[in-house]
JSON list of C-alpha atoms in Angstrom, two decimals:
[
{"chain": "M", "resi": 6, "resn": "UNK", "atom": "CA", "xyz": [144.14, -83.41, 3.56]},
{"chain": "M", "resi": 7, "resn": "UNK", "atom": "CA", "xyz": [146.12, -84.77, 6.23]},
{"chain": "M", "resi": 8, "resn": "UNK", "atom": "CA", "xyz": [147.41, -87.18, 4.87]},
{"chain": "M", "resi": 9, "resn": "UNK", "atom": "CA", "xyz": [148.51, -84.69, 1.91]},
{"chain": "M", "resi": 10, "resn": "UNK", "atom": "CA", "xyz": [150.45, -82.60, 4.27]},
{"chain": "M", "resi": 11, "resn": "UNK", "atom": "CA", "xyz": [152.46, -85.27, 5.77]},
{"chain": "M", "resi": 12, "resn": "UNK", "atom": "CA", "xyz": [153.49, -87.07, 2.02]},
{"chain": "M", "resi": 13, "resn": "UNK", "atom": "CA", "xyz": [154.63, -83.60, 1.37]},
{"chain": "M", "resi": 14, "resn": "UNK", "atom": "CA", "xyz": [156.76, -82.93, 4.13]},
{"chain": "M", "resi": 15, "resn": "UNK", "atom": "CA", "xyz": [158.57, -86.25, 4.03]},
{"chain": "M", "resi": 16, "resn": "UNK", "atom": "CA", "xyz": [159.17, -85.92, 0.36]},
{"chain": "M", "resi": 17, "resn": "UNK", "atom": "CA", "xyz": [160.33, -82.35, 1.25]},
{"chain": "M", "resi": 18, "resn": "UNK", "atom": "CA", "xyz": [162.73, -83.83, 4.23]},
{"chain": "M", "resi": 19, "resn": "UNK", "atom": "CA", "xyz": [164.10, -86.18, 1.71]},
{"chain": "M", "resi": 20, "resn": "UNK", "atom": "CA", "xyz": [165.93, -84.42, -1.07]},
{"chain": "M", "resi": 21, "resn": "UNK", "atom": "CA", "xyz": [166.76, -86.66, -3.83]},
{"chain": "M", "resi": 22, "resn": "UNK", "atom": "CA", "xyz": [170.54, -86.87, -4.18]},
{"chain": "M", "resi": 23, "resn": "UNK", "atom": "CA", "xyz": [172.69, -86.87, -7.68]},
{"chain": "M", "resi": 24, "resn": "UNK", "atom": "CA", "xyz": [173.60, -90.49, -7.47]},
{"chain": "M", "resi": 25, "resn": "UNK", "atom": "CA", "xyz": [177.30, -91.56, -9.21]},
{"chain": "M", "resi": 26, "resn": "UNK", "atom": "CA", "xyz": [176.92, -94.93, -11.30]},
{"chain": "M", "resi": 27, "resn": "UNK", "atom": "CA", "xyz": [179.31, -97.35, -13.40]},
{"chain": "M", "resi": 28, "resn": "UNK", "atom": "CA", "xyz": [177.26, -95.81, -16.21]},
{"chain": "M", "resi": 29, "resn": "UNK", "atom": "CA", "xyz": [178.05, -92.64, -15.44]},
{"chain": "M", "resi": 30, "resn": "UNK", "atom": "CA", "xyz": [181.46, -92.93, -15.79]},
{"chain": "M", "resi": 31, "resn": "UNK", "atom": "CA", "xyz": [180.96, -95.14, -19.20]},
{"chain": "M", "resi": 32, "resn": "UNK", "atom": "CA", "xyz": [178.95, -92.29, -20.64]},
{"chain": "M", "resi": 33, "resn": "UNK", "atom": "CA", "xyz": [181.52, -89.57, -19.88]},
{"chain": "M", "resi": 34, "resn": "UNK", "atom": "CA", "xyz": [184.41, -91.67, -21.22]},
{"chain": "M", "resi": 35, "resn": "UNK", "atom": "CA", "xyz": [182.30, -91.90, -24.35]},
{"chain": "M", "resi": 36, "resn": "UNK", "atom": "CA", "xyz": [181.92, -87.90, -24.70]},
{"chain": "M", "resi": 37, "resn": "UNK", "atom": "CA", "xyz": [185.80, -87.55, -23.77]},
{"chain": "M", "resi": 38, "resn": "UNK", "atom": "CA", "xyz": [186.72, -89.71, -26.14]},
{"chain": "M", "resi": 39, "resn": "UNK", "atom": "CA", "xyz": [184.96, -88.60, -28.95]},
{"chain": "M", "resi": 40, "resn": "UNK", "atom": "CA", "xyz": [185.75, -85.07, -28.23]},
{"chain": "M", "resi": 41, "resn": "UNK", "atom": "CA", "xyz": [189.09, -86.59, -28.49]},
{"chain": "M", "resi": 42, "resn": "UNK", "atom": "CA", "xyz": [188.70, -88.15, -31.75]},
{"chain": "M", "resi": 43, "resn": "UNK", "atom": "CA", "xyz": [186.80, -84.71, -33.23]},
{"chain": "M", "resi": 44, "resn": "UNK", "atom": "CA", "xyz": [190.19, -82.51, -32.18]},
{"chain": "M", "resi": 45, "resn": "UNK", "atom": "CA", "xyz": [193.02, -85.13, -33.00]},
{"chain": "M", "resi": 46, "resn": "UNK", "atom": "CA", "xyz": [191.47, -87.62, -35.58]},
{"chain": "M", "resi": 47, "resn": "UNK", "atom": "CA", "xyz": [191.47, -91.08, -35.40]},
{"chain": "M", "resi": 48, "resn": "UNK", "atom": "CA", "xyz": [194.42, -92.96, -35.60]},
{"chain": "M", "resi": 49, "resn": "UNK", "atom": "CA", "xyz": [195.33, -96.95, -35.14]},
{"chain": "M", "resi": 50, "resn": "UNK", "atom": "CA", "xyz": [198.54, -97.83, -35.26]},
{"chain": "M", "resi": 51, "resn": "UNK", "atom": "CA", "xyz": [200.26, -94.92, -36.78]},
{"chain": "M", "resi": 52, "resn": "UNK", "atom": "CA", "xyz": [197.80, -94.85, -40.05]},
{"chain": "M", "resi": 53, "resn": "UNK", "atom": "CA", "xyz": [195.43, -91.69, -39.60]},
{"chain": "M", "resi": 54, "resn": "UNK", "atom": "CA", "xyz": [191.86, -92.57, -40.64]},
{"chain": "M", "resi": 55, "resn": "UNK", "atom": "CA", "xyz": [191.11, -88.95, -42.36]},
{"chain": "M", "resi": 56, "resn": "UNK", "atom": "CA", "xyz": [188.12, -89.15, -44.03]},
{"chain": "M", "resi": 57, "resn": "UNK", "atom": "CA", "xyz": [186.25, -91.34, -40.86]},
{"chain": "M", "resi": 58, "resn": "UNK", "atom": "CA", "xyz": [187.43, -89.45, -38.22]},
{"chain": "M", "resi": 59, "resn": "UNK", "atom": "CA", "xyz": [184.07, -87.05, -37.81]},
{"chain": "M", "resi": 60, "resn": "UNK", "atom": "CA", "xyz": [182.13, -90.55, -38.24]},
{"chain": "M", "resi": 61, "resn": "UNK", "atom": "CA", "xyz": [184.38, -92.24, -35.91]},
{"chain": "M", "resi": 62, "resn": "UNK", "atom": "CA", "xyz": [183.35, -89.43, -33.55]},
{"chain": "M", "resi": 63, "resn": "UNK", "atom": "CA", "xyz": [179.67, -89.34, -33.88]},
{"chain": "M", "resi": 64, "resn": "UNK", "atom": "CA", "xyz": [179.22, -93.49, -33.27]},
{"chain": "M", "resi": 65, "resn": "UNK", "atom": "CA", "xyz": [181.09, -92.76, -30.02]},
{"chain": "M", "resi": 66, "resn": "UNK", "atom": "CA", "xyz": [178.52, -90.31, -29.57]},
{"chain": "M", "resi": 67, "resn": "UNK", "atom": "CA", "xyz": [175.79, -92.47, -29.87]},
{"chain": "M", "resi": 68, "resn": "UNK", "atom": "CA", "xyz": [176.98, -94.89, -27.81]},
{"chain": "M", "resi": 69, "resn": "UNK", "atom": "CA", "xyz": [177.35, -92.25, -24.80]},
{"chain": "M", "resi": 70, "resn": "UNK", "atom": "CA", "xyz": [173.86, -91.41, -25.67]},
{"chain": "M", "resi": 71, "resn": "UNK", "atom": "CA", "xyz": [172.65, -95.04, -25.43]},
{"chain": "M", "resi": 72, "resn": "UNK", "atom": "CA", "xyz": [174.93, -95.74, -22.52]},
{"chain": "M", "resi": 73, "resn": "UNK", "atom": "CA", "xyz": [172.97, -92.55, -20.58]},
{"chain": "M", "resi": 74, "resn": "UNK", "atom": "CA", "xyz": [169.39, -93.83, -21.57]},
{"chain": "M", "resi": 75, "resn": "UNK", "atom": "CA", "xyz": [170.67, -97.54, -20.24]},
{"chain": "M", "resi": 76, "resn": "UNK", "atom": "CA", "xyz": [171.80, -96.17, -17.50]},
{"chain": "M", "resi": 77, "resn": "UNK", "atom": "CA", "xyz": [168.33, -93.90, -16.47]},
{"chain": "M", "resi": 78, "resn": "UNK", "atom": "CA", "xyz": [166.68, -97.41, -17.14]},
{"chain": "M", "resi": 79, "resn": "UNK", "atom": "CA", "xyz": [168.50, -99.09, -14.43]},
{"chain": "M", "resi": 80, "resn": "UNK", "atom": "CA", "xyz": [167.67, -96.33, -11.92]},
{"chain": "M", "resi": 81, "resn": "UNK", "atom": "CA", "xyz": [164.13, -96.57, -12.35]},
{"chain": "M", "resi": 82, "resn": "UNK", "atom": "CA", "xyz": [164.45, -100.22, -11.76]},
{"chain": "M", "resi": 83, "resn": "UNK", "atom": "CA", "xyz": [166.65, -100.46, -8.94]},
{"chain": "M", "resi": 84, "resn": "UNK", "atom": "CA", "xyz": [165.99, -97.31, -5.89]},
{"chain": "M", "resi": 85, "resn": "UNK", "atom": "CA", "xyz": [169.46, -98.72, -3.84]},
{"chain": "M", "resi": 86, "resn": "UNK", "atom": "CA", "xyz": [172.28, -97.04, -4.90]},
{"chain": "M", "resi": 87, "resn": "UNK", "atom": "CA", "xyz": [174.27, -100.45, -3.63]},
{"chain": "M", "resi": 88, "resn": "UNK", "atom": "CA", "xyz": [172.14, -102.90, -6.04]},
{"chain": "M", "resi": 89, "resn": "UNK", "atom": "CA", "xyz": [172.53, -100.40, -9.15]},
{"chain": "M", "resi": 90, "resn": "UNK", "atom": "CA", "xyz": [176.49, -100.41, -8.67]},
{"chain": "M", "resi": 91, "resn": "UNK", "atom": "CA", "xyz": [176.08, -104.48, -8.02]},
{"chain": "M", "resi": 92, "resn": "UNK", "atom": "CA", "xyz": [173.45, -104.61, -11.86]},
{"chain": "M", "resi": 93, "resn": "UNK", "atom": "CA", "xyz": [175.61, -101.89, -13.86]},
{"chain": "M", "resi": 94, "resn": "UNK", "atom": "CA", "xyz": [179.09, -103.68, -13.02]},
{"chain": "M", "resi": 95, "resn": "UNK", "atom": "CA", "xyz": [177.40, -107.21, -13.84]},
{"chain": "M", "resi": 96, "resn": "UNK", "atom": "CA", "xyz": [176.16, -105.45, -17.11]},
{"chain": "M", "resi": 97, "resn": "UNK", "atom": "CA", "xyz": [179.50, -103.84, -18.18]},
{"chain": "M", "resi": 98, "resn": "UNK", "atom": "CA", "xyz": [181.04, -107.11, -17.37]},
{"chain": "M", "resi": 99, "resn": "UNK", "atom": "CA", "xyz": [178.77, -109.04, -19.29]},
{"chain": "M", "resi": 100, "resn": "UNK", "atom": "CA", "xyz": [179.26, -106.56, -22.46]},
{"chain": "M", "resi": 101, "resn": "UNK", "atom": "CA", "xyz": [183.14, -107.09, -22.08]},
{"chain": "M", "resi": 102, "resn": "UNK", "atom": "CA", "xyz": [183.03, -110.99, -21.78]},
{"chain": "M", "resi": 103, "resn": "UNK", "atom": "CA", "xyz": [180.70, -111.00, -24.64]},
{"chain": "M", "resi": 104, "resn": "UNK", "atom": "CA", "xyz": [183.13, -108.14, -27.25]},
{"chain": "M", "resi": 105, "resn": "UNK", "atom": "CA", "xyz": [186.30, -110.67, -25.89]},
{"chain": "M", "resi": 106, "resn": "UNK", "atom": "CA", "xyz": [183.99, -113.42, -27.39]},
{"chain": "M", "resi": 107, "resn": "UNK", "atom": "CA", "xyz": [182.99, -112.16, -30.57]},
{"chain": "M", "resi": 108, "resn": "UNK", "atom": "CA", "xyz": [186.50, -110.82, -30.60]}
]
């Protein structure tokens, strides 16, 4: 019972803190950029894509979605803030060498 008490308190003296991730930022640029695309349309360069716009829209969705779920993955695997910065950037760098590729 002890032993019950004191696991308590030093959860309770240890508030877990919102933590900021590469990810993060990813998954918000997604939303933004969709909401973007849902308001304006899509457009590249200077030919307006009218009936794909609201698809356009929803893929960047999912990939905010997916991006979000990635990201919760790497914070159950990695508890330091400083190694989930060090695996997210490696990861976002790897997806960019790898669309530059296939590019």
């Amino acid at each position: 019972m002890a032993e019950q008490n004191d696991l308590a308190e030093k959860n309770d003296s240890n508030p877990v803190k919102f933590r900021i991730s590469p990810l993060n930022f990813a998954t918000a640029a997604f939303f933004i950029l969709a909401g973007y695309i849902f308001i304006n349309g899509a457009k590249i360069t200077g030919s307006p894509y009218e009936h794909w716009s609201g698809t356009i829209g929803w893929i960047f969705i999912l990939f905010a979605v997916v991006v979000s779920l990635l990201d919760i993955i790497f914070r159950n695997f990695f508890s330091e803030t400083k190694k989930l910065w060090i695996v997210e950037l490696s990861f976002i760098t790897l997806v960019l060498i790898i669309f530059f590729l296939v590019k």
